[in-house]
GROMACS .gro file of C-alpha atoms in nm:
model
  347
    1MET     CA    1   0.532   6.482   3.216
    2THR     CA    2   0.535   6.154   3.026
    3LEU     CA    3   0.390   5.830   3.164
    4HIS     CA    4   0.604   5.528   3.068
    5ILE     CA    5   0.473   5.170   3.065
    6PHE     CA    6   0.645   4.837   3.010
    7ASN     CA    7   0.387   4.609   2.845
    8PRO     CA    8   0.589   4.306   2.724
    9GLU     CA    9   0.268   4.121   2.632
   10HIS     CA   10   0.230   4.366   2.343
   11ASP     CA   11   0.307   4.120   2.060
   12LEU     CA   12   0.048   3.872   2.186
   13ALA     CA   13  -0.205   4.151   2.237
   14LEU     CA   14  -0.142   4.273   1.884
   15ALA     CA   15  -0.198   3.923   1.745
   16ALA     CA   16  -0.523   3.887   1.944
   17ASN     CA   17  -0.633   4.240   1.842
   18LEU     CA   18  -0.871   4.264   2.140
   19SER     CA   19  -0.934   4.557   2.374
   20ASN     CA   20  -1.007   4.314   2.659
   21PHE     CA   21  -0.705   4.094   2.600
   22THR     CA   22  -0.575   3.901   2.902
   23ALA     CA   23  -0.208   3.812   2.879
   24PRO     CA   24  -0.081   3.466   2.979
   25HIS     CA   25   0.054   3.437   3.333
   26ALA     CA   26   0.417   3.464   3.221
   27GLY     CA   27   0.347   3.790   3.038
   28ARG     CA   28   0.167   3.940   3.336
   29GLN     CA   29   0.447   3.839   3.570
   30LEU     CA   30   0.716   3.978   3.338
   31ARG     CA   31   0.532   4.310   3.336
   32ALA     CA   32   0.494   4.307   3.714
   33ASP     CA   33   0.855   4.212   3.789
   34LEU     CA   34   1.031   4.430   3.530
   35GLY     CA   35   0.795   4.727   3.511
   36PHE     CA   36   1.073   4.957   3.632
   37ILE     CA   37   1.273   4.921   3.307
   38PRO     CA   38   1.147   5.245   3.141
   39ALA     CA   39   1.319   5.447   3.417
   40LEU     CA   40   1.636   5.388   3.213
   41TRP     CA   41   1.515   5.635   2.949
   42ALA     CA   42   1.253   5.837   3.138
   43ALA     CA   43   1.323   6.203   3.222
   44GLU     CA   44   1.367   6.298   3.585
   45ASP     CA   45   1.015   6.444   3.611
   46ASP     CA   46   0.844   6.162   3.420
   47ARG     CA   47   0.640   5.881   3.573
   48VAL     CA   48   0.685   5.504   3.531
   49LEU     CA   49   0.394   5.270   3.602
   50VAL     CA   50   0.479   4.976   3.831
   51GLU     CA   51   0.290   4.737   4.056
   52ASN     CA   52   0.490   4.818   4.370
   53VAL     CA   53   0.678   5.147   4.405
   54GLU     CA   54   0.913   5.043   4.685
   55ASP     CA   55   1.013   4.721   4.509
   56ALA     CA   56   1.069   4.907   4.180
   57GLU     CA   57   1.292   5.167   4.345
   58GLN     CA   58   1.509   4.898   4.503
   59ARG     CA   59   1.541   4.687   4.188
   60PHE     CA   60   1.616   4.985   3.964
   61LEU     CA   61   1.887   5.108   4.202
   62LEU     CA   62   2.052   4.765   4.193
   63LEU     CA   63   2.047   4.765   3.812
   64ALA     CA   64   2.138   5.123   3.720
   65HIS     CA   65   2.321   5.231   4.038
   66ARG     CA   66   2.121   5.550   4.056
   67PRO     CA   67   1.784   5.633   4.213
   68PHE     CA   68   1.459   5.711   4.032
   69HIS     CA   69   1.171   5.861   4.224
   70GLY     CA   70   0.902   5.877   3.955
   71PHE     CA   71   0.745   5.534   4.000
   72ILE     CA   72   0.368   5.526   4.048
   73GLU     CA   73   0.099   5.260   4.079
   74LYS     CA   74  -0.212   5.254   3.861
   75GLU     CA   75  -0.436   5.408   4.129
   76GLN     CA   76  -0.225   5.725   4.105
   77ILE     CA   77  -0.239   5.774   3.728
   78TRP     CA   78  -0.549   5.995   3.726
   79LYS     CA   79  -0.388   6.230   3.980
   80GLU     CA   80  -0.082   6.305   3.767
   81PRO     CA   81  -0.065   6.596   3.517
   82ILE     CA   82   0.034   6.366   3.232
   83THR     CA   83   0.105   6.531   2.896
   84GLY     CA   84   0.230   6.226   2.706
   85VAL     CA   85   0.235   5.846   2.714
   86SER     CA   86   0.520   5.618   2.607
   87VAL     CA   87   0.460   5.242   2.604
   88TRP     CA   88   0.666   4.938   2.503
   89GLY     CA   89   0.425   4.895   2.212
   90TRP     CA   90   0.082   5.031   2.114
   91ASP     CA   91  -0.212   4.792   2.082
   92PRO     CA   92  -0.588   4.804   2.156
   93ALA     CA   93  -0.543   4.640   2.497
   94ILE     CA   94  -0.299   4.898   2.638
   95CYS     CA   95  -0.515   5.182   2.503
   96ALA     CA   96  -0.824   5.035   2.674
   97PHE     CA   97  -0.630   4.993   3.000
   98LEU     CA   98  -0.516   5.356   2.997
   99ARG     CA   99  -0.867   5.484   2.926
  100ARG     CA  100  -0.992   5.290   3.229
  101GLN     CA  101  -0.731   5.467   3.440
  102GLY     CA  102  -0.854   5.808   3.329
  103VAL     CA  103  -0.595   5.894   3.064
  104GLU     CA  104  -0.739   6.135   2.809
  105ASP     CA  105  -0.808   6.007   2.456
  106SER     CA  106  -0.604   6.295   2.316
  107LEU     CA  107  -0.290   6.132   2.460
  108LEU     CA  108  -0.362   5.793   2.302
  109PRO     CA  109  -0.355   5.669   1.943
  110THR     CA  110  -0.692   5.640   1.773
  111GLU     CA  111  -0.842   5.306   1.668
  112ALA     CA  112  -0.731   5.381   1.312
  113GLN     CA  113  -0.376   5.451   1.429
  114THR     CA  114  -0.351   5.129   1.632
  115ALA     CA  115  -0.491   4.939   1.333
  116THR     CA  116  -0.214   5.091   1.118
  117ILE     CA  117   0.050   4.991   1.374
  118ARG     CA  118  -0.086   4.636   1.373
  119GLU     CA  119  -0.080   4.623   0.994
  120LEU     CA  120   0.279   4.753   0.982
  121SER     CA  121   0.377   4.492   1.243
  122SER     CA  122   0.274   4.210   1.010
  123ARG     CA  123   0.554   3.992   0.876
  124ARG     CA  124   0.436   4.096   0.530
  125TYR     CA  125   0.643   4.412   0.576
  126ALA     CA  126   0.946   4.218   0.698
  127MET     CA  127   0.921   4.022   0.372
  128GLN     CA  128   0.902   4.345   0.172
  129LEU     CA  129   1.200   4.497   0.354
  130LEU     CA  130   1.403   4.179   0.302
  131SER     CA  131   1.349   4.211  -0.072
  132GLN     CA  132   1.494   4.564  -0.061
  133LEU     CA  133   1.811   4.459   0.122
  134ARG     CA  134   1.961   4.222  -0.132
  135GLU     CA  135   2.334   4.289  -0.158
  136PRO     CA  136   2.638   4.074  -0.230
  137GLY     CA  137   2.703   3.885   0.091
  138THR     CA  138   2.336   3.864   0.193
  139VAL     CA  139   2.087   3.581   0.175
  140GLY     CA  140   1.715   3.552   0.233
  141GLU     CA  141   1.384   3.500   0.063
  142ALA     CA  142   1.027   3.469   0.183
  143MET     CA  143   0.681   3.416   0.040
  144MET     CA  144   0.323   3.427   0.162
  145ALA     CA  145   0.118   3.108   0.161
  146THR     CA  146  -0.259   3.106   0.191
  147THR     CA  147  -0.306   2.727   0.174
  148VAL     CA  148  -0.140   2.418   0.317
  149VAL     CA  149  -0.067   2.307  -0.040
  150GLU     CA  150   0.149   2.617  -0.097
  151VAL     CA  151   0.343   2.542   0.219
  152GLU     CA  152   0.397   2.183   0.106
  153ARG     CA  153   0.528   2.306  -0.231
  154GLN     CA  154   0.787   2.522  -0.055
  155LEU     CA  155   0.890   2.224   0.157
  156VAL     CA  156   0.945   2.020  -0.161
  157VAL     CA  157   1.154   2.301  -0.313
  158HIS     CA  158   1.373   2.372  -0.009
  159GLY     CA  159   1.360   2.050   0.193
  160HIS     CA  160   1.372   2.243   0.520
  161ILE     CA  161   1.157   2.553   0.586
  162VAL     CA  162   1.046   2.792   0.858
  163VAL     CA  163   0.676   2.879   0.868
  164LYS     CA  164   0.568   3.188   1.061
  165ALA     CA  165   0.239   3.339   1.167
  166LEU     CA  166   0.204   3.700   1.051
  167TRP     CA  167   0.170   3.813   1.414
  168SER     CA  168   0.333   3.624   1.700
  169SER     CA  169   0.571   3.666   1.994
  170SER     CA  170   0.905   3.537   2.126
  171GLY     CA  171   0.930   3.216   1.929
  172ARG     CA  172   0.557   3.145   1.937
  173GLY     CA  173   0.393   3.122   1.598
  174VAL     CA  174   0.705   2.977   1.434
  175ARG     CA  175   0.736   2.619   1.307
  176PHE     CA  176   1.033   2.437   1.154
  177MET     CA  177   0.944   2.172   0.897
  178GLU     CA  178   1.182   1.927   0.733
  179ALA     CA  179   1.123   1.667   0.461
  180THR     CA  180   0.751   1.618   0.533
  181ILE     CA  181   0.477   1.816   0.704
  182SER     CA  182   0.313   1.637   0.997
  183SER     CA  183  -0.062   1.624   1.057
  184HIS     CA  184  -0.006   1.839   1.367
  185ASP     CA  185   0.176   2.105   1.163
  186THR     CA  186  -0.091   2.086   0.893
  187GLY     CA  187  -0.357   2.166   1.152
  188TRP     CA  188  -0.147   2.452   1.289
  189VAL     CA  189  -0.098   2.604   0.942
  190ARG     CA  190  -0.471   2.583   0.867
  191ASN     CA  191  -0.559   2.748   1.199
  192VAL     CA  192  -0.315   3.035   1.147
  193ILE     CA  193  -0.437   3.095   0.791
  194ASP     CA  194  -0.798   3.094   0.915
  195ARG     CA  195  -0.715   3.355   1.181
  196GLN     CA  196  -0.459   3.571   1.002
  197GLY     CA  197  -0.517   3.510   0.631
  198ALA     CA  198  -0.173   3.369   0.547
  199VAL     CA  199   0.157   3.240   0.679
  200MET     CA  200   0.508   3.343   0.579
  201VAL     CA  201   0.742   3.070   0.453
  202GLU     CA  202   1.122   3.096   0.442
  203PRO     CA  203   1.402   2.851   0.362
  204TYR     CA  204   1.579   2.726   0.671
  205TYR     CA  205   1.927   2.875   0.719
  206LYS     CA  206   2.197   2.747   0.953
  207LYS     CA  207   2.214   3.029   1.206
  208VAL     CA  208   2.550   3.123   1.357
  209GLU     CA  209   2.464   3.443   1.547
  210ASP     CA  210   2.156   3.654   1.627
  211PHE     CA  211   2.181   4.030   1.622
  212GLY     CA  212   1.981   4.334   1.520
  213MET     CA  213   1.979   4.706   1.459
  214GLU     CA  214   1.777   4.953   1.666
  215PHE     CA  215   1.610   5.262   1.524
  216GLU     CA  216   1.376   5.551   1.604
  217SER     CA  217   1.115   5.693   1.365
  218ASP     CA  218   1.007   6.056   1.399
  219GLY     CA  219   0.687   5.983   1.206
  220GLU     CA  220   0.773   6.250   0.950
  221GLY     CA  221   0.995   6.046   0.722
  222ARG     CA  222   1.319   6.045   0.919
  223VAL     CA  223   1.457   5.731   1.084
  224SER     CA  224   1.759   5.750   1.313
  225TYR     CA  225   1.995   5.459   1.370
  226LEU     CA  226   2.058   5.401   1.742
  227GLY     CA  227   2.298   5.107   1.753
  228LEU     CA  228   2.362   4.735   1.725
  229SER     CA  229   2.190   4.475   1.941
  230LEU     CA  230   2.384   4.153   1.993
  231PHE     CA  231   2.143   3.918   2.165
  232GLN     CA  232   2.094   3.553   2.252
  233THR     CA  233   1.784   3.335   2.226
  234SER     CA  234   1.685   2.989   2.344
  235GLY     CA  235   1.403   2.812   2.167
  236GLY     CA  236   1.317   3.141   1.999
  237ALA     CA  237   1.279   3.321   2.333
  238TYR     CA  238   1.503   3.611   2.433
  239THR     CA  239   1.766   3.537   2.699
  240GLY     CA  240   2.020   3.820   2.695
  241ASN     CA  241   2.208   4.107   2.530
  242VAL     CA  242   2.574   4.207   2.504
  243LEU     CA  243   2.649   4.538   2.678
  244ALA     CA  244   2.941   4.700   2.501
  245SER     CA  245   3.046   5.006   2.304
  246GLU     CA  246   2.941   5.031   1.941
  247GLU     CA  247   3.304   4.987   1.841
  248ASP     CA  248   3.330   4.663   2.039
  249LYS     CA  249   3.000   4.530   1.900
  250GLN     CA  250   3.100   4.613   1.544
  251GLY     CA  251   3.426   4.429   1.604
  252MET     CA  252   3.238   4.120   1.719
  253ILE     CA  253   3.014   4.116   1.410
  254SER     CA  254   3.293   4.211   1.166
  255SER     CA  255   3.452   3.873   1.224
  256TYR     CA  256   3.155   3.739   1.025
  257ILE     CA  257   3.015   4.028   0.819
  258PRO     CA  258   3.208   4.321   0.664
  259THR     CA  259   3.140   4.658   0.829
  260ASP     CA  260   3.077   4.820   0.490
  261LEU     CA  261   2.792   4.576   0.426
  262LEU     CA  262   2.637   4.649   0.766
  263ASN     CA  263   2.656   5.023   0.695
  264THR     CA  264   2.487   4.977   0.358
  265ILE     CA  265   2.207   4.771   0.515
  266GLN     CA  266   2.162   5.029   0.791
  267GLU     CA  267   2.128   5.313   0.538
  268LYS     CA  268   1.881   5.117   0.325
  269ILE     CA  269   1.665   5.036   0.629
  270CYS     CA  270   1.657   5.403   0.733
  271ALA     CA  271   1.552   5.511   0.385
  272TRP     CA  272   1.287   5.241   0.329
  273THR     CA  273   1.127   5.257   0.672
  274GLY     CA  274   1.142   5.636   0.673
  275ALA     CA  275   0.919   5.645   0.365
  276LEU     CA  276   0.694   5.365   0.494
  277PHE     CA  277   0.641   5.510   0.844
  278LYS     CA  278   0.590   5.873   0.737
  279GLY     CA  279   0.258   5.984   0.886
  280ARG     CA  280   0.200   5.628   1.014
  281TYR     CA  281   0.439   5.544   1.297
  282GLN     CA  282   0.643   5.745   1.544
  283GLY     CA  283   0.861   5.567   1.797
  284PRO     CA  284   1.131   5.304   1.844
  285PHE     CA  285   1.165   4.985   1.644
  286GLY     CA  286   1.419   4.715   1.572
  287VAL     CA  287   1.514   4.491   1.283
  288ASP     CA  288   1.636   4.143   1.377
  289MET     CA  289   1.903   3.981   1.161
  290MET     CA  290   2.128   3.678   1.172
  291VAL     CA  291   2.463   3.555   1.054
  292VAL     CA  292   2.425   3.227   0.867
  293ALA     CA  293   2.676   2.969   0.747
  294ARG     CA  294   2.729   2.935   0.373
  295GLU     CA  295   2.612   2.607   0.224
  296ASN     CA  296   2.884   2.368   0.110
  297GLU     CA  297   3.167   2.621   0.158
  298GLU     CA  298   3.344   2.822   0.423
  299GLY     CA  299   3.234   3.168   0.527
  300PHE     CA  300   2.920   3.349   0.635
  301LEU     CA  301   2.628   3.543   0.492
  302LEU     CA  302   2.395   3.806   0.638
  303GLN     CA  303   2.020   3.751   0.659
  304PRO     CA  304   1.935   4.124   0.696
  305CYS     CA  305   1.569   4.109   0.801
  306VAL     CA  306   1.441   3.818   1.006
  307GLU     CA  307   1.165   4.041   1.143
  308ILE     CA  308   1.070   4.399   1.222
  309ASN     CA  309   0.972   4.473   1.582
  310LEU     CA  310   0.754   4.784   1.565
  311ARG     CA  311   0.802   4.864   1.934
  312ARG     CA  312   1.078   4.910   2.185
  313THR     CA  313   1.301   4.603   2.222
  314MET     CA  314   1.543   4.458   2.474
  315GLY     CA  315   1.810   4.591   2.239
  316HIS     CA  316   1.688   4.942   2.321
  317VAL     CA  317   1.708   4.850   2.691
  318ALA     CA  318   2.068   4.736   2.643
  319LEU     CA  319   2.157   5.060   2.464
  320SER     CA  320   2.002   5.261   2.749
  321LEU     CA  321   2.185   5.059   3.014
  322THR     CA  322   2.529   5.061   2.850
  323PRO     CA  323   2.625   5.421   2.953
  324PHE     CA  324   2.591   5.325   3.322
  325LEU     CA  325   2.856   5.052   3.291
  326ASN     CA  326   3.231   5.089   3.267
  327GLY     CA  327   3.502   4.850   3.161
  328LEU     CA  328   3.489   4.530   2.959
  329PRO     CA  329   3.179   4.411   2.768
  330LYS     CA  330   2.916   4.249   2.986
  331THR     CA  331   2.590   4.061   2.933
  332MET     CA  332   2.242   4.176   3.028
  333CYS     CA  333   2.012   3.883   3.087
  334ILE     CA  334   1.669   3.798   3.223
  335ASP     CA  335   1.673   3.522   3.484
  336TYR     CA  336   1.387   3.352   3.663
  337GLU     CA  337   1.475   3.300   4.028
  338ASN     CA  338   1.261   3.245   4.337
  339ASN     CA  339   0.943   3.269   4.128
  340ARG     CA  340   1.035   3.614   3.994
  341TYR     CA  341   1.189   3.754   3.678
  342LYS     CA  342   1.511   3.943   3.732
  343ILE     CA  343   1.714   4.157   3.494
  344CYS     CA  344   2.082   4.139   3.574
  345VAL     CA  345   2.426   4.223   3.438
  346LYS     CA  346   2.699   3.962   3.430
  347ARG     CA  347   3.064   3.979   3.329
   0.00000   0.00000   0.00000
């Protein structure tokens, strides 16, 4: 029996690196309102942690059109014969929470293992992967800066840059700078470098489409490709995913990027991450990408690694939800209505 937990505050918790981390209100509410999501991939006899069982059963039935009777509240965890734990993402805060609920240490990653997951989640590794994915038809470069002066030099070189904290979440920790760096941005860069040791700097590219690839690592050197994730963002924050067959999604992307190039990138990611994660990470992850417009000419290029999400993603949710839907492609989105988050499917 596996206990599943949706902890969408994971990225912020990982950045804070605290066992007693308290998520912002929005993160806590997202977890409370959408805690039923793991029932999409849980086995029939598994358990899914939610804040209100009756509410979760009703909302899951509306989404997936099938019942799930394995929802439990935190007061019940210690009573269940749990033999495994599956979370959205592992960090010190979720481990501390589970220990307080009576979950045995043998079912949780050690401090050293969570430290490794945090290290692998750094944008340093996204930069390294990007350097391995250079192919005709791709674009992308990145560098680490440990001083404001280094950031300013990159701004002079490129004119328009994106500066990212090494650990951040959903558009937070990302700044766009053009022509000059403001005093406000200078202070932000210094603060991030003080806390995290560096920032990552990239040239700004004119984005046309967001998308990604979803994977699963077995922790022993093998990485499996699960499918494409065509998603939308607003202000850097996730807003929705296309629900469609792989053939349909490939058709949508192939209008910009050749399928052969996508296949090559997929194979390279599997090989590189398989070696990197061997003995270090087992579980789902995603690689975000984007289609960008060519400068001064027609056509498009692929930026093949915007970031690595070393956790489950909404792309995984979309892949899990797709088999329950028939007919034309649809859109899965997260709305905020009547003071609650709601996951819904629209035509």
